[in-house]
Structures are given as structure tokens and as C-alpha cells.
Short mmCIF file of C-alpha atoms and ligand atoms in Angstrom, two decimals:
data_model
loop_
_atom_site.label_atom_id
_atom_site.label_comp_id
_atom_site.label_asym_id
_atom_site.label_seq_id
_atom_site.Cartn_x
_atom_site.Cartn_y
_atom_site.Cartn_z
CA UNK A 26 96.62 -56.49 49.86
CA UNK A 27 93.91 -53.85 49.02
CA UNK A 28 92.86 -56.52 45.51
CA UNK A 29 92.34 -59.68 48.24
CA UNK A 30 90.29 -57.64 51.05
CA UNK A 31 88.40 -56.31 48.11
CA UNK A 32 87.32 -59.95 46.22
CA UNK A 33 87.21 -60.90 50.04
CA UNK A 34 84.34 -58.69 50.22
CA UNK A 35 82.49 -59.12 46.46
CA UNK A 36 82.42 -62.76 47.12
CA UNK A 37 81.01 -61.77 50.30
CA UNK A 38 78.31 -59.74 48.32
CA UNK A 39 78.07 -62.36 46.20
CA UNK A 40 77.51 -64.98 48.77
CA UNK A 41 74.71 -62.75 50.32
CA UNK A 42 72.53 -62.47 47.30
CA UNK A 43 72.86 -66.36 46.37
CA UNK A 44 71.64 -67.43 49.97
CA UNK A 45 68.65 -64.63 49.92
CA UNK A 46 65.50 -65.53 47.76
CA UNK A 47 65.87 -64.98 44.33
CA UNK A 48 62.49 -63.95 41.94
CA UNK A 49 62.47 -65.04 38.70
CA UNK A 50 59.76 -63.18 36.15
CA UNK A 51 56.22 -64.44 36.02
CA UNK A 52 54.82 -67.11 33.97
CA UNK A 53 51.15 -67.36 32.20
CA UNK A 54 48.95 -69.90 31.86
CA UNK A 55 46.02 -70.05 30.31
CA UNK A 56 43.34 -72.95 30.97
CA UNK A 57 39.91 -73.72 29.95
CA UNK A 58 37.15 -75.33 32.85
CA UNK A 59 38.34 -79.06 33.22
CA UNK A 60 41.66 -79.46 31.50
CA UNK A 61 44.47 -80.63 33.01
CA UNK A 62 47.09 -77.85 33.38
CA UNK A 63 50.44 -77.47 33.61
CA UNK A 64 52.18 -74.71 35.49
CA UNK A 65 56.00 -74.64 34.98
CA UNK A 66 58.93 -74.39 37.41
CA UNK A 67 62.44 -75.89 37.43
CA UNK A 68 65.29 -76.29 39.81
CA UNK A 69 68.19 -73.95 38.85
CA UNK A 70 71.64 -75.11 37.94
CA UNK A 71 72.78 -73.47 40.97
CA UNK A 72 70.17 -75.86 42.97
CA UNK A 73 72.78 -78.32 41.53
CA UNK A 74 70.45 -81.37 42.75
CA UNK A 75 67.37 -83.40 41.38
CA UNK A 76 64.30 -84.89 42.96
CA UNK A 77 65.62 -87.45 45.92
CA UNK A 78 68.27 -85.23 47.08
CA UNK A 79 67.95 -84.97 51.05
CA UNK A 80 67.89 -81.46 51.56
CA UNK A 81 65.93 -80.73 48.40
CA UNK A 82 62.28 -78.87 48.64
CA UNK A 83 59.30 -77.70 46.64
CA UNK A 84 57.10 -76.08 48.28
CA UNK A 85 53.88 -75.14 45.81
CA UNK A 86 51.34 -72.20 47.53
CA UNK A 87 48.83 -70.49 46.00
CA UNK A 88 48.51 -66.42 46.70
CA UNK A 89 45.46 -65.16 47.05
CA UNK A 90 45.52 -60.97 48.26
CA UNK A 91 46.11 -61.57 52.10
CA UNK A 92 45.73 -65.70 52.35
CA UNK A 93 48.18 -68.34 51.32
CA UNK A 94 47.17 -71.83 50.67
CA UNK A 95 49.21 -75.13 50.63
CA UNK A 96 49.03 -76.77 47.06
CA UNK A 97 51.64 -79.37 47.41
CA UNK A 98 54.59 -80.13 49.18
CA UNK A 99 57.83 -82.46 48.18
CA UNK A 100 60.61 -83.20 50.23
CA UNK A 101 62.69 -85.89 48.50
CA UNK A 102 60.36 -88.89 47.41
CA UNK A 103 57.97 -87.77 50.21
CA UNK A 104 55.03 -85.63 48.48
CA UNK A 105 52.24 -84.14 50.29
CA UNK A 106 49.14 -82.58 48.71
CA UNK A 107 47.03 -80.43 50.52
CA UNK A 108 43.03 -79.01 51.03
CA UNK A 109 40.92 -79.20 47.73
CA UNK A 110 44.28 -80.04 45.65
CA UNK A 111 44.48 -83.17 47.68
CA UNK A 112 45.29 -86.05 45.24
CA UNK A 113 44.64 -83.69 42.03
CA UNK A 114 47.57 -82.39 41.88
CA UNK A 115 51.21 -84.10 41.33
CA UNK A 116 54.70 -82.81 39.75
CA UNK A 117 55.40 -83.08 35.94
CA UNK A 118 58.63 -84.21 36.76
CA UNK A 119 59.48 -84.73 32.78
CA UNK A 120 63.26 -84.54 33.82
CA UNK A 121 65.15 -84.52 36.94
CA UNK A 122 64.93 -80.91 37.15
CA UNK A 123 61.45 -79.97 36.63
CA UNK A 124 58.93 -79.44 39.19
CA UNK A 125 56.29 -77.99 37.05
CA UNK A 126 52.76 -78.20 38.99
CA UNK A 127 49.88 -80.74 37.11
CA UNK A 128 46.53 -79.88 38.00
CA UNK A 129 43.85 -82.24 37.28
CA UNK A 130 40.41 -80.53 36.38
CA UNK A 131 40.64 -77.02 36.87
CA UNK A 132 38.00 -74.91 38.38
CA UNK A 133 37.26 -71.72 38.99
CA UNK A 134 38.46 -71.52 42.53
CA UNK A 135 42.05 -72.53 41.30
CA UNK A 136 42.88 -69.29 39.11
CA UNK A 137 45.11 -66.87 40.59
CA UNK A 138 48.91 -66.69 41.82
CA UNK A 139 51.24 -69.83 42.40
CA UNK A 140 54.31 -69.88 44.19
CA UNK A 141 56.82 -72.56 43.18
CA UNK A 142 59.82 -72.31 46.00
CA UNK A 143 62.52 -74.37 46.16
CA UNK A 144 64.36 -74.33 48.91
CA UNK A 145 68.08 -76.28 48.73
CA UNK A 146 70.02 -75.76 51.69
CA UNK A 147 70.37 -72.09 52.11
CA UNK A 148 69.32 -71.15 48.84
CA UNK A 149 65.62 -70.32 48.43
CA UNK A 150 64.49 -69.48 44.61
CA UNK A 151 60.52 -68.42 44.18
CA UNK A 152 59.40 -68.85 40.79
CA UNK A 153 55.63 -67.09 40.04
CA UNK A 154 53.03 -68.28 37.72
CA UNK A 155 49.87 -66.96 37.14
CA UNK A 156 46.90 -69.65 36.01
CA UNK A 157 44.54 -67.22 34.19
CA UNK A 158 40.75 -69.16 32.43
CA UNK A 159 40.75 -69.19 28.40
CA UNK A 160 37.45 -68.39 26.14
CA UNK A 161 33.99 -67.31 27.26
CA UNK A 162 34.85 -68.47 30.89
CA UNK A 163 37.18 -65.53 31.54
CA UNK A 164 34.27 -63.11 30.31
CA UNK A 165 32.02 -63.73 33.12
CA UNK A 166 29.91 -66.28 35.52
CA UNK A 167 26.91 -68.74 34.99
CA UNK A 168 24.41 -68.52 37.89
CA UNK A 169 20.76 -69.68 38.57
CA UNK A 170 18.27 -67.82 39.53
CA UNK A 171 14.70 -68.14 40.73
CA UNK A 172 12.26 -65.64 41.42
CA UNK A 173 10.82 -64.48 44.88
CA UNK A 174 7.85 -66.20 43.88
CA UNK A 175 9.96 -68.91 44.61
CA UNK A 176 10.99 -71.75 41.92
CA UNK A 177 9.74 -72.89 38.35
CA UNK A 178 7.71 -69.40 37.87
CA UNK A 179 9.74 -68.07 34.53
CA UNK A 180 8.66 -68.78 30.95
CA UNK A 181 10.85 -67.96 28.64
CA UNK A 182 10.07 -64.86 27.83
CA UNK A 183 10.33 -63.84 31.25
CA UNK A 184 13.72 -66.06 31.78
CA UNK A 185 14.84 -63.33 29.07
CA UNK A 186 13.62 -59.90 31.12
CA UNK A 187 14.98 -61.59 34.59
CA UNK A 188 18.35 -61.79 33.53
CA UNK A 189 18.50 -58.39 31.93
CA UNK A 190 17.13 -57.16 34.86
CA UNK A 191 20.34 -58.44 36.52
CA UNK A 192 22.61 -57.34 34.23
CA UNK A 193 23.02 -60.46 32.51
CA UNK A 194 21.94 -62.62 29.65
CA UNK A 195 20.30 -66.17 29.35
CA UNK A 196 23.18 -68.42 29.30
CA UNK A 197 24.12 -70.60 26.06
CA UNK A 198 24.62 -74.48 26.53
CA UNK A 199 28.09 -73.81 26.03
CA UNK A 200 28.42 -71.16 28.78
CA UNK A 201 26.45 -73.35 30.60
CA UNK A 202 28.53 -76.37 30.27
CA UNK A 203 31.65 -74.43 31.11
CA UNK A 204 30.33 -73.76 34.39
CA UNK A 205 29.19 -77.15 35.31
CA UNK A 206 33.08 -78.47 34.15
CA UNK A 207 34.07 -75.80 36.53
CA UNK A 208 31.59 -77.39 39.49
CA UNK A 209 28.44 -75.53 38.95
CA UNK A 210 26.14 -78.43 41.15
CA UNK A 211 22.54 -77.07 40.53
CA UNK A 212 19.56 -79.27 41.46
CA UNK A 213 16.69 -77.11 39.50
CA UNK A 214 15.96 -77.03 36.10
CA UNK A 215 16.56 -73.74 34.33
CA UNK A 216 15.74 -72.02 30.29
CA UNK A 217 19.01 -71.76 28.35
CA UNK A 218 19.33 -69.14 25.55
CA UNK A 219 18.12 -71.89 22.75
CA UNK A 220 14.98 -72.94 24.35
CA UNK A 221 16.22 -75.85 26.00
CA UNK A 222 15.53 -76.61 29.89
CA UNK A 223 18.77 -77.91 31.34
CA UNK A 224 20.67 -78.25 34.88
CA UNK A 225 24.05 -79.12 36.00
CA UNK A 226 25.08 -81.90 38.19
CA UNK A 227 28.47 -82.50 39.13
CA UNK A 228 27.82 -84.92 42.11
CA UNK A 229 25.01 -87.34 41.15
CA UNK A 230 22.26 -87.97 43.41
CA UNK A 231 18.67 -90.02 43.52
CA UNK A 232 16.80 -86.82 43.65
CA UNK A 233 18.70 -84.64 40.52
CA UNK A 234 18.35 -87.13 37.89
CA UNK A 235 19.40 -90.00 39.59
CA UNK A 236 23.17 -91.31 40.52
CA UNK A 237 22.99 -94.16 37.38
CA UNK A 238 23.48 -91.08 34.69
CA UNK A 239 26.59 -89.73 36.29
CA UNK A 240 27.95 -85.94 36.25
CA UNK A 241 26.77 -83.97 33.23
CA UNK A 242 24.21 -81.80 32.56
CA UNK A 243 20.34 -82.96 32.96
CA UNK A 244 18.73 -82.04 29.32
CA UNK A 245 15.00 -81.67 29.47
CA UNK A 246 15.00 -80.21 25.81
CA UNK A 247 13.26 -78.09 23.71
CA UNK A 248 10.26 -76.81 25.99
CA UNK A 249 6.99 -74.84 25.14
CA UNK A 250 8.07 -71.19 25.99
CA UNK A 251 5.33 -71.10 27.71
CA UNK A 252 6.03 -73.73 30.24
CA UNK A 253 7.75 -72.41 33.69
CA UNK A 254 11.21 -73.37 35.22
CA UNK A 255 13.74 -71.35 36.80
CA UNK A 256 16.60 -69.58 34.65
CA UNK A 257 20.91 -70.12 34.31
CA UNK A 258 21.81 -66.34 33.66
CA UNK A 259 25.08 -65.18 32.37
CA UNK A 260 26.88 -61.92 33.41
CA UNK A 261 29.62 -60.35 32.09
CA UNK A 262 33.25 -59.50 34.30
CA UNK A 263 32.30 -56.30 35.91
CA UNK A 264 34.79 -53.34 34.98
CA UNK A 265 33.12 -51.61 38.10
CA UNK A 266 33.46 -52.28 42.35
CA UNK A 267 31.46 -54.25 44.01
CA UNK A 268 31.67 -53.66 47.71
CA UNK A 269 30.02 -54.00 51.17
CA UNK A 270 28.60 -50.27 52.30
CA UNK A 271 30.14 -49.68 56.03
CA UNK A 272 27.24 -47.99 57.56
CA UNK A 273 26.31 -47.89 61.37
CA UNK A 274 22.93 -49.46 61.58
CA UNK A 275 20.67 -52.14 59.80
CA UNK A 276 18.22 -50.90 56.64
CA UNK A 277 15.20 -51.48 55.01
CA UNK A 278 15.56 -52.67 51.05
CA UNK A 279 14.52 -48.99 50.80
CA UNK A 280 17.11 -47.01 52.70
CA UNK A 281 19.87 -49.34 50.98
CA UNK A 282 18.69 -48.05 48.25
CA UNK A 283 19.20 -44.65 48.86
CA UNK A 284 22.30 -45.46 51.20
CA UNK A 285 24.32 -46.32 47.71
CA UNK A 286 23.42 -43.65 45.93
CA UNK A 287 24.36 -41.12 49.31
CA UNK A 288 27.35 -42.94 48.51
CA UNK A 289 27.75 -41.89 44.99
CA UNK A 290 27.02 -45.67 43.66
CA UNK A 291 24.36 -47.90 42.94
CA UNK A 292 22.91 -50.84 44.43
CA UNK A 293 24.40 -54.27 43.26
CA UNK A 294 22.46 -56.57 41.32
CA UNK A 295 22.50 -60.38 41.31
CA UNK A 296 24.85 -60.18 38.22
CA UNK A 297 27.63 -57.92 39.71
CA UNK A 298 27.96 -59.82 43.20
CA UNK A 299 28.43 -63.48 41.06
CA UNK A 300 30.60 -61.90 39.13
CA UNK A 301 32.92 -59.99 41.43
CA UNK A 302 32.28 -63.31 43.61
CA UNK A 303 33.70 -65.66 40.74
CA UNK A 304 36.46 -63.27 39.40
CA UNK A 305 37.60 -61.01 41.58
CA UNK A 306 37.28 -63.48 44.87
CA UNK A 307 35.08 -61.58 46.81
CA UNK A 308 34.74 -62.39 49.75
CA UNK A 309 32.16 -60.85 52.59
CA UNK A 310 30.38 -62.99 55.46
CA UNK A 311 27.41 -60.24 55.72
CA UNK A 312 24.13 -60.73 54.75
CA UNK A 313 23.47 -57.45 52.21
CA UNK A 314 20.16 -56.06 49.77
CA UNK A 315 20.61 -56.49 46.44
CA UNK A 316 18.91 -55.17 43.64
CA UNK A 317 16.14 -57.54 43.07
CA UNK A 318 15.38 -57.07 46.84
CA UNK A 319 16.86 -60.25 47.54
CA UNK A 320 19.57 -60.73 50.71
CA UNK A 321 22.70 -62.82 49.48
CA UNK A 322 26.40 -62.68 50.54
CA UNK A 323 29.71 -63.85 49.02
CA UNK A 324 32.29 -66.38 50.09
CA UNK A 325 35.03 -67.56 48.70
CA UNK A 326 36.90 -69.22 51.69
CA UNK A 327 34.38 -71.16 53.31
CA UNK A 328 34.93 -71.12 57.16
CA UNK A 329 32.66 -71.56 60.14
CA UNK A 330 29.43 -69.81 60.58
CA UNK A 331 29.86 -68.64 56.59
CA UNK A 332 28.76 -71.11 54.47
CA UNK A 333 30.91 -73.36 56.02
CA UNK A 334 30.97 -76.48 53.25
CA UNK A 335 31.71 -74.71 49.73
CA UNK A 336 32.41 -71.41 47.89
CA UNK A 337 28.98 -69.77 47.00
CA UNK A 338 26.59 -67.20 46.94
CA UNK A 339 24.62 -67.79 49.49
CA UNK A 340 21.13 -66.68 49.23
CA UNK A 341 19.24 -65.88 52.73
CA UNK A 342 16.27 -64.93 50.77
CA UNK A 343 13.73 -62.32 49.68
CA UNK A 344 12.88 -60.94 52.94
CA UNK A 345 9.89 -57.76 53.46
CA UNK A 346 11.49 -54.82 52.25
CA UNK A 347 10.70 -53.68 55.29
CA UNK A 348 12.23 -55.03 56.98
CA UNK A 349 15.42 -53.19 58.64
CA UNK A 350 17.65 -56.35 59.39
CA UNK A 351 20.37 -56.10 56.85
CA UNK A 352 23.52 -54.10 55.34
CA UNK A 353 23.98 -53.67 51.05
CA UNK A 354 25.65 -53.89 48.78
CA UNK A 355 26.92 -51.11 46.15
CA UNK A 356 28.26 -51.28 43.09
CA UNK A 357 30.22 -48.04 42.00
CA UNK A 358 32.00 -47.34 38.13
CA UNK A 359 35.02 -46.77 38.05
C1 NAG B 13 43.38 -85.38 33.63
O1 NAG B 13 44.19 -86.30 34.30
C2 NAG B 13 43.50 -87.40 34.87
C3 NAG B 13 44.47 -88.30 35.59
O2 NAG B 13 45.44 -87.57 36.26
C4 NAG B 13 42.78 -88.18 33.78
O3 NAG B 13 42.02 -89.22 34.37
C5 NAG B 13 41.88 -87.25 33.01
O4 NAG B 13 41.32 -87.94 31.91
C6 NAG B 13 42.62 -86.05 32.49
N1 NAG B 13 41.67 -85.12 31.92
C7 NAG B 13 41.83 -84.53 30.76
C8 NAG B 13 40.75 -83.59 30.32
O5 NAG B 13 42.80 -84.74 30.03
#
């Protein structure tokens, strides 16, 4: 009697942990800028079903901190794809068990946390996978830059010293061809580190080199060094913070200055706010000082009323310094 009540109640057990989610270990995956990618998932043997089966989900999400995002959805033969995954994503589905994720062109906005659940009845199994950039493109973040004198102002030489001065470097070709496979659209023409004068277009129009050429980047060449365009910098992952300084009232480019360091930091320059932009998703709908006394703020989930049509920087400008109408932005070591 005391043997039957007591399987009685480890198949009970056992019967509770089947029907609660079940985490598997993480996967990696490593992509360049452009590739198709593959992120892996399968249906158990205990999911004892294929692709087809009534009853039979996969639900792909992607995890970003606090937000979750639809990726794509497949009930049976029914598939839905969702937001900017619409129709570039689809499921391997090499076998009858494998609903491994295919993502078509891979950009920046795509690394980060997917969920892979499939969800059979009762039974709910969550499989993670991590899609993490290969090469120079995991090292840091391609971004323009022109001057407050306003466009076409640097020679080379000062292309060089504007850069540095935002803790970056003048981008290679290759750095800068990275970026444009990863949807860097840029309608100004800007020094690369080998002399050339390039720009990136990844949705062709009359006025950026004309819609005939299609996507690619716009090569003016070798150029006198003396000649003046804007710049494509390149700046490094930050190992420091980038953050928005809570403070009560509105300062002058000089009193943000001095708020950081009250706050043991330093102001951020153009370089660290791209970069913690790009790689660590930050995300702030405030207009902030930087550095170069320009006013810029980051967003990564475009919504209304901040920058409402894509993922940017968004640059408000290089107001009078001033001029006490904005917050900052610090960067602190850690
Ligand atoms: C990615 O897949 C699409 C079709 O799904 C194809 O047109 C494209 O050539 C592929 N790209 C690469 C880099 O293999």
C-alpha cells in the first residue's frame, strides 16, 4: 500500500515538472552584417509531434532587457512573421523536428536574446539563443559626422582630429561597408581612413546617387586632402556607462559640463552615445549636451514623438551654449 501511494505521488511530481516550462542551456551564434543566419531550436522527443500537428506551436520572440518582440509565429502550416522580421524570416525546417529560426540579412538591430517556445498541449519547452556580430563589427559603430559649421567643412587632416576628438578613428572601407550591410543609409559624402570620399546608401534615391546604381556604397575616390566633405568615424565598444544625468532643471553646455563631473563622470562624446546606442541598446527620448556641444539623443525603439520612423541618433543640433534648454549626458568608467 505505502509503495503505490508513493509512485502515486512521484508520477505526480513527475507529471508537474513535464507540464511546467522546461529551459534548456543557451545557444551562440555568431553572424557577420548581411548573412543569412541560422539560430537553432528543435521539438523534443517528448513534443512527440512534427510541423502540421494541430495543437503544435512555435512561438519565436526576441528579449530585449524589459521589451519582448514578436519574430515569428507557427501554428501548424499557418506561419506569421511579425514587425521588421516580416517576410525575412522563415523556419529551417531541415527535418520534421527542427524549428531553427533563418534570418535573412542581419543587422544590427537583430543581435540580442531569442526565445524559441514550443508549446504542445500542456507542455511548454523555451529554448534560448543568443545572436552575437562576428569581426570588426562587434568592436564598435560607424557614424557620420559633420561639423557645427554645418556640412562638407573637413579636409582630411581635420576628418583625422574630429574623430579623435570623439573618441574615435576615421573609419576603413571595410568598417565602412560593414555598416552600410548592416543599414547605415547616409546621404553625405564623408573621408574614409585611405583617402577615399565615400557614402552609404541602402535605399536608392534620385538625390544620393541616383536609384539606377542600386544599394552600395557611393565611391567618389581618391580626393585632394585638401578638398572638404564631411567624415564616417569609427568608435570602439565602450567598456564605460553611458547614461542620462537625472537633474532637476535645464543647463547651459557649460553647467552640463560641470554637472558630470559633480557627478564623478565626464561628459559623453559623439563616440560613446553611438556606441552605447548600437551595442548596448540605449535607449533615451531626451534631448542631452554632448561633448562637441552638440544636442543628440538615442533610440532604439522608435515610437511616437521619438524619432518615430527608425532607430537613430538623432541630432537636434548645435545649439548656443548658452543656452539653458537641455539635460546631458555622462559617461562614467567603470
Ligand atoms: C539570404 O537569403 C535570401 C533569400 O531568402 C537570398 O536572396 C540571399 O541571397 C541570401 N543572402 C546571402 C548573403 O546568402
Amino acid at each position: 500500500m505505502k509503495t503505490v501511494q508513493c509512485i502515486a505521488i512521484i508520477s505526480l511530481i513527475l507529471v508537474v515538472i513535464a507540464d511546467s516550462s522546461t529551459s534548456l542551456p543557451t545557444a551562440k551564434v555568431f553572424a557577420h552584417l548581411g548573412e543569412n543566419v541560422t539560430l537553432p531550436c528543435r521539438l523534443l522527443h517528448k513534443d512527440s509531434g512534427a510541423f502540421g500537428d494541430v495543437g503544435i506551436r512555435v512561438k519565436w520572440t526576441k528579449k530585449d532587457s524589459d521589451e519582448e518582440e514578436d519574430v515569428l509565429l507557427s501554428m501548424g502550416f499557418h506561419k506569421k512573421t511579425y514587425g521588421s522580421f516580416e517576410d525575412r524570416v522563415h523556419l529551417l525546417q531541415q527535418d520534421s523536428e527542427d524549428a531553427s529560426l533563418v534570418i535573412d540579412d542581419v543587422t544590427f538591430d537583430d543581435v540580442g536574446k531569442y526565445h524559441c517556445e514550443v508549446i504542445n498541449g500542456m507542455k511548454d519547452t523555451v529554448q534560448e539563443v543568443i545572436l552575437a556580430l562576428k569581426g570588426s563589427e562587434a568592436l564598435g559603430v560607424v557614424f557620420p559626422y559633420s561639423p557645427p559649421l554645418g556640412r562638407y567643412n573637413l579636409n582630411f587632416k581635420s576628418a583625422v582630429m574630429t574623430c579623435k576628438d570623439q573618441g574615435a578613428l576615421v573609419a576603413s572601407y571595410e568598417q565602412l561597408y560593414n555598416a552600410w550591410r548592416g543599414g547605415l543609409d547616409w546621404c553625405n559624402a564623408g573621408w574614409l581612413n585611405d583617402g577615399t570620399v565615400q557614402y552609404p546608401i541602402t535605399k536608392p534615391r534620385e538625390p544620393c546617387g541616383g536609384v539606377k546604381n542600386g544599394p552600395g556604397l557611393r565611391n567618389y575616390g581618391r580626393r585632394d586632402k585638401k578638398s572638404l566633405f564631411d567624415v564616417f568615424c569609427f568608435a570602439p565598444a565602450v567598456n564605460g556607462h553611458v547614461y542620462w544625468l537625472e537633474q532637476p532643471e535645464r543647463l547651459s553646455f557649460y553647467e552640463a559640463v560641470q554637472a558630470c563631473l559633480d557627478d564623478g563622470a565626464e561628459i559623453a562624446n559623439v563616440g560613446q552615445i553611438f556606441a552605447a546606442w548600437k551595442i548596448d541598446r540605449f535607449d533615451r527620448c531626451d534631448a542631452g549636451w554632448l561633448a562637441d556641444g552638440s544636442v543628440r539623443y538615442p533610440i532604439t525603439r522608435p515610437r511616437r514623438n521619438c524619432s518615430p520612423t527608425e532607430a537613430a541618433v538623432r541630432f537636434v543640433g548645435f545649439p548656443e551654449k548658452m543656452q539653458k534648454s537641455f539635460g546631458v549626458y555622462c559617461y562614467k568608467n567603470q
